[in-house]
Structures are given as C-alpha cells and as structure tokens.
PDB file of C-alpha atoms in Angstrom:
ATOM      1  CA  MET A   1      15.222  30.318  26.145  1.00  0.00           C
ATOM      2  CA  SER A   2      17.118  28.226  28.706  1.00  0.00           C
ATOM      3  CA  GLU A   3      16.469  30.877  31.373  1.00  0.00           C
ATOM      4  CA  SER A   4      12.767  29.946  31.300  1.00  0.00           C
ATOM      5  CA  LEU A   5      13.567  26.258  31.923  1.00  0.00           C
ATOM      6  CA  GLN A   6      13.780  24.710  35.340  1.00  0.00           C
ATOM      7  CA  ILE A   7      15.198  21.192  35.650  1.00  0.00           C
ATOM      8  CA  LEU A   8      14.984  19.099  38.796  1.00  0.00           C
ATOM      9  CA  LEU A   9      15.220  15.558  40.071  1.00  0.00           C
ATOM     10  CA  HIS A  10      11.809  14.305  41.217  1.00  0.00           C
ATOM     11  CA  THR A  11      12.288  11.763  44.005  1.00  0.00           C
ATOM     12  CA  LYS A  12       8.846  11.716  45.616  1.00  0.00           C
ATOM     13  CA  ASP A  13       6.907   9.682  43.063  1.00  0.00           C
ATOM     14  CA  PRO A  14       4.568   7.133  44.728  1.00  0.00           C
ATOM     15  CA  SER A  15       6.048   4.392  42.534  1.00  0.00           C
ATOM     16  CA  ASN A  16       9.526   5.082  44.013  1.00  0.00           C
ATOM     17  CA  ARG A  17      10.628   5.742  40.454  1.00  0.00           C
ATOM     18  CA  LEU A  18      13.057   8.595  39.790  1.00  0.00           C
ATOM     19  CA  TYR A  19      12.178  11.208  37.196  1.00  0.00           C
ATOM     20  CA  VAL A  20      13.727  14.357  35.820  1.00  0.00           C
ATOM     21  CA  LEU A  21      11.204  17.165  35.471  1.00  0.00           C
ATOM     22  CA  VAL A  22      11.856  19.891  32.919  1.00  0.00           C
ATOM     23  CA  LEU A  23       9.533  22.829  33.446  1.00  0.00           C
ATOM     24  CA  GLU A  24       9.092  25.579  30.855  1.00  0.00           C
ATOM     25  CA  LEU A  25       7.907  28.432  33.026  1.00  0.00           C
ATOM     26  CA  ASN A  26       6.580  30.823  30.346  1.00  0.00           C
ATOM     27  CA  SER A  27       4.150  28.341  28.789  1.00  0.00           C
ATOM     28  CA  SER A  28       3.598  26.182  31.902  1.00  0.00           C
ATOM     29  CA  THR A  29       4.624  23.121  29.920  1.00  0.00           C
ATOM     30  CA  PHE A  30       6.676  20.261  31.316  1.00  0.00           C
ATOM     31  CA  LEU A  31       8.522  17.138  30.230  1.00  0.00           C
ATOM     32  CA  LYS A  32       8.653  14.188  32.637  1.00  0.00           C
ATOM     33  CA  ILE A  33      11.699  12.012  31.930  1.00  0.00           C
ATOM     34  CA  LYS A  34      11.748   8.549  33.492  1.00  0.00           C
ATOM     35  CA  ILE A  35      15.269   7.577  34.573  1.00  0.00           C
ATOM     36  CA  SER A  36      15.925   4.101  33.203  1.00  0.00           C
ATOM     37  CA  SER A  37      17.227   1.359  35.455  1.00  0.00           C
ATOM     38  CA  PRO A  38      20.374  -0.518  34.394  1.00  0.00           C
ATOM     39  CA  GLN A  39      18.253  -3.588  33.582  1.00  0.00           C
ATOM     40  CA  GLU A  40      15.915  -1.531  31.371  1.00  0.00           C
ATOM     41  CA  ILE A  41      18.928  -0.123  29.528  1.00  0.00           C
ATOM     42  CA  ILE A  42      20.300  -3.624  28.877  1.00  0.00           C
ATOM     43  CA  GLU A  43      16.896  -4.882  27.677  1.00  0.00           C
ATOM     44  CA  ARG A  44      16.453  -1.851  25.402  1.00  0.00           C
ATOM     45  CA  SER A  45      19.961  -2.333  23.987  1.00  0.00           C
ATOM     46  CA  THR A  46      19.197  -5.969  23.192  1.00  0.00           C
ATOM     47  CA  GLU A  47      15.752  -5.193  21.769  1.00  0.00           C
ATOM     48  CA  ARG A  48      17.067  -2.417  19.517  1.00  0.00           C
ATOM     49  CA  LYS A  49      20.211  -4.376  18.629  1.00  0.00           C
ATOM     50  CA  TYR A  50      22.670  -1.638  19.562  1.00  0.00           C
ATOM     51  CA  LYS A  51      26.069  -2.431  18.066  1.00  0.00           C
ATOM     52  CA  SER A  52      28.030  -1.127  21.058  1.00  0.00           C
ATOM     53  CA  PRO A  53      27.267  -0.453  24.729  1.00  0.00           C
ATOM     54  CA  LEU A  54      26.431   3.032  25.932  1.00  0.00           C
ATOM     55  CA  LYS A  55      29.588   5.009  26.664  1.00  0.00           C
ATOM     56  CA  ASN A  56      28.534   7.530  29.330  1.00  0.00           C
ATOM     57  CA  ALA A  57      25.749   8.930  31.498  1.00  0.00           C
ATOM     58  CA  TYR A  58      24.795  11.532  28.901  1.00  0.00           C
ATOM     59  CA  MET A  59      23.916   8.799  26.378  1.00  0.00           C
ATOM     60  CA  ILE A  60      21.463   7.309  28.875  1.00  0.00           C
ATOM     61  CA  PHE A  61      20.004  10.764  29.546  1.00  0.00           C
ATOM     62  CA  MET A  62      19.639  11.382  25.814  1.00  0.00           C
ATOM     63  CA  THR A  63      17.828   8.060  25.299  1.00  0.00           C
ATOM     64  CA  ASP A  64      15.499   8.741  28.241  1.00  0.00           C
ATOM     65  CA  CYS A  65      14.772  12.257  26.893  1.00  0.00           C
ATOM     66  CA  SER A  66      13.950  10.863  23.476  1.00  0.00           C
ATOM     67  CA  GLU A  67      11.496   8.345  24.964  1.00  0.00           C
ATOM     68  CA  ALA A  68       9.829  11.035  27.100  1.00  0.00           C
ATOM     69  CA  PHE A  69       9.622  13.441  24.164  1.00  0.00           C
ATOM     70  CA  LYS A  70       7.912  10.827  21.954  1.00  0.00           C
ATOM     71  CA  THR A  71       5.352  10.146  24.684  1.00  0.00           C
ATOM     72  CA  ALA A  72       4.699  13.830  25.446  1.00  0.00           C
ATOM     73  CA  LYS A  73       4.122  14.722  21.772  1.00  0.00           C
ATOM     74  CA  SER A  74       0.712  13.061  21.976  1.00  0.00           C
ATOM     75  CA  GLU A  75      -0.555  16.042  23.998  1.00  0.00           C
ATOM     76  CA  LYS A  76      -1.594  19.127  22.037  1.00  0.00           C
ATOM     77  CA  LYS A  77      -0.333  21.679  24.569  1.00  0.00           C
ATOM     78  CA  PHE A  78       3.085  20.024  24.613  1.00  0.00           C
ATOM     79  CA  ARG A  79       3.301  19.926  20.799  1.00  0.00           C
ATOM     80  CA  GLN A  80       2.549  23.653  20.641  1.00  0.00           C
ATOM     81  CA  ASN A  81       5.321  24.451  23.146  1.00  0.00           C
ATOM     82  CA  SER A  82       7.831  21.658  22.549  1.00  0.00           C
ATOM     83  CA  GLU A  83      10.642  23.619  20.877  1.00  0.00           C
ATOM     84  CA  CYS A  84      12.617  24.234  24.082  1.00  0.00           C
ATOM     85  CA  PHE A  85      12.609  20.502  24.945  1.00  0.00           C
ATOM     86  CA  LYS A  86      14.185  19.329  21.668  1.00  0.00           C
ATOM     87  CA  ASP A  87      17.797  20.210  22.495  1.00  0.00           C
ATOM     88  CA  PHE A  88      18.807  17.352  24.793  1.00  0.00           C
ATOM     89  CA  SER A  89      22.397  18.590  25.099  1.00  0.00           C
ATOM     90  CA  LEU A  90      21.096  21.948  26.369  1.00  0.00           C
ATOM     91  CA  LEU A  91      18.879  20.158  28.879  1.00  0.00           C
ATOM     92  CA  TRP A  92      21.892  18.129  30.054  1.00  0.00           C
ATOM     93  CA  SER A  93      24.151  21.159  30.374  1.00  0.00           C
ATOM     94  CA  ASN A  94      21.479  23.032  32.365  1.00  0.00           C
ATOM     95  CA  SER A  95      20.686  20.073  34.620  1.00  0.00           C
ATOM     96  CA  PRO A  96      21.634  20.436  38.270  1.00  0.00           C
ATOM     97  CA  LYS A  97      24.403  18.341  39.785  1.00  0.00           C
ATOM     98  CA  GLU A  98      21.924  15.971  41.463  1.00  0.00           C
ATOM     99  CA  VAL A  99      20.459  14.974  38.062  1.00  0.00           C
ATOM    100  CA  LYS A 100      23.901  14.360  36.547  1.00  0.00           C
ATOM    101  CA  ASP A 101      25.017  12.465  39.660  1.00  0.00           C
ATOM    102  CA  GLU A 102      21.956  10.203  39.446  1.00  0.00           C
ATOM    103  CA  TYR A 103      22.690   9.429  35.790  1.00  0.00           C
ATOM    104  CA  GLU A 104      26.354   8.749  36.674  1.00  0.00           C
ATOM    105  CA  ARG A 105      25.160   6.309  39.353  1.00  0.00           C
ATOM    106  CA  VAL A 106      22.853   4.577  36.857  1.00  0.00           C
ATOM    107  CA  PHE A 107      25.682   4.421  34.311  1.00  0.00           C
ATOM    108  CA  GLU A 108      28.097   2.847  36.826  1.00  0.00           C
ATOM    109  CA  ASN A 109      25.472   0.226  37.747  1.00  0.00           C
ATOM    110  CA  TYR A 110      24.759  -0.353  34.059  1.00  0.00           C
ATOM    111  CA  LYS A 111      28.465  -0.996  33.407  1.00  0.00           C
ATOM    112  CA  LYS A 112      28.546  -3.548  36.255  1.00  0.00           C
ATOM    113  CA  ASP A 113      25.344  -5.261  35.092  1.00  0.00           C
ATOM    114  CA  HIS A 114      26.376  -5.128  31.443  1.00  0.00           C
ATOM    115  CA  SER A 115      29.725  -6.795  32.100  1.00  0.00           C
ATOM    116  CA  VAL A 116      28.011  -9.543  34.111  1.00  0.00           C
ATOM    117  CA  ASN A 117      25.567 -10.202  31.242  1.00  0.00           C
ATOM    118  CA  PHE A 118      28.274 -10.149  28.577  1.00  0.00           C
ATOM    119  CA  ILE A 119      29.143 -13.552  27.126  1.00  0.00           C
ATOM    120  CA  ASN A 120      32.267 -13.817  25.035  1.00  0.00           C
ATOM    121  CA  CYS A 121      31.453 -15.794  21.910  1.00  0.00           C
ATOM    122  CA  ASN A 122      34.876 -16.063  20.323  1.00  0.00           C
ATOM    123  CA  SER A 123      34.440 -19.212  18.278  1.00  0.00           C
ATOM    124  CA  GLN A 124      37.689 -18.810  16.392  1.00  0.00           C
ATOM    125  CA  VAL A 125      40.703 -20.594  17.797  1.00  0.00           C
ATOM    126  CA  THR A 126      44.112 -19.421  16.672  1.00  0.00           C
ATOM    127  CA  GLN A 127      46.915 -21.760  15.690  1.00  0.00           C
ATOM    128  CA  LEU A 128      48.898 -20.762  18.775  1.00  0.00           C
ATOM    129  CA  GLN A 129      46.105 -21.914  21.082  1.00  0.00           C
ATOM    130  CA  ILE A 130      45.966 -25.320  19.410  1.00  0.00           C
ATOM    131  CA  ILE A 131      49.695 -25.992  19.812  1.00  0.00           C
TER     132      ILE A 131
END
C-alpha cells in the first residue's frame, strides 16, 4: 500500500504556511498536514494539559497528522479511502528527508521556546537551603 503513497513538503502555499501533502495515487485522495509552529505546539500542550513536553520531531508529526486526519474525515471521499492514512508511523518512515528535516527544525525551535516559557515552581525549600 505504501507504494501508492507519495509524500512531499508543500512550500508554495499563499499563506506562507508549510504543509506535508500525502497523496494516495490509486484513489486520488490526499491528506494535507499543517506543520505546527513552535508557539502552536506550546499553546496546544497547555490547552490539553500534557504532563510532559514532546520528546522528538516524530511526536510533533504524529500530532499534526492526527489533527489533519480528524479534519479530513468530514469529507466522504476521504472517509471511503482513508485506510492508508491511518498509520502515522508508516507515513513518517516513508517521508522524504526534507519533511523530516523540517520537523527536526520545528522541534529544535520548540525546545528553545519551551525552555524560555518554562517557569520553575519549586515551592519546597529543603533544610539545607535554610541553613
């Protein structure tokens, strides 16, 4: 099934937004995945109350795929041909280097932004600090 998929980085969107396009050539169905910005990732993490920060670029890709899949399911043609888009790890492993590199870049920026926005709230003071 993966041989009928074509995955590419779409950089020519009028909004200057980056997308990953996954094309299923046999059914002429596609999935348009919006690449999240570091700020969007931080806001989503806060909104959804994630217990720990994202650990790698693949986790961001997986979250973006999930969002795109939920949106695309509203279209009948996509629902009828959506099976090949459900395996996010397969999509990641078949993605070209430019897609993975873009997600690595987003992840590195996310780590920088996330550490800047992190506030240490250690309200406990140990006995050694008091002395």
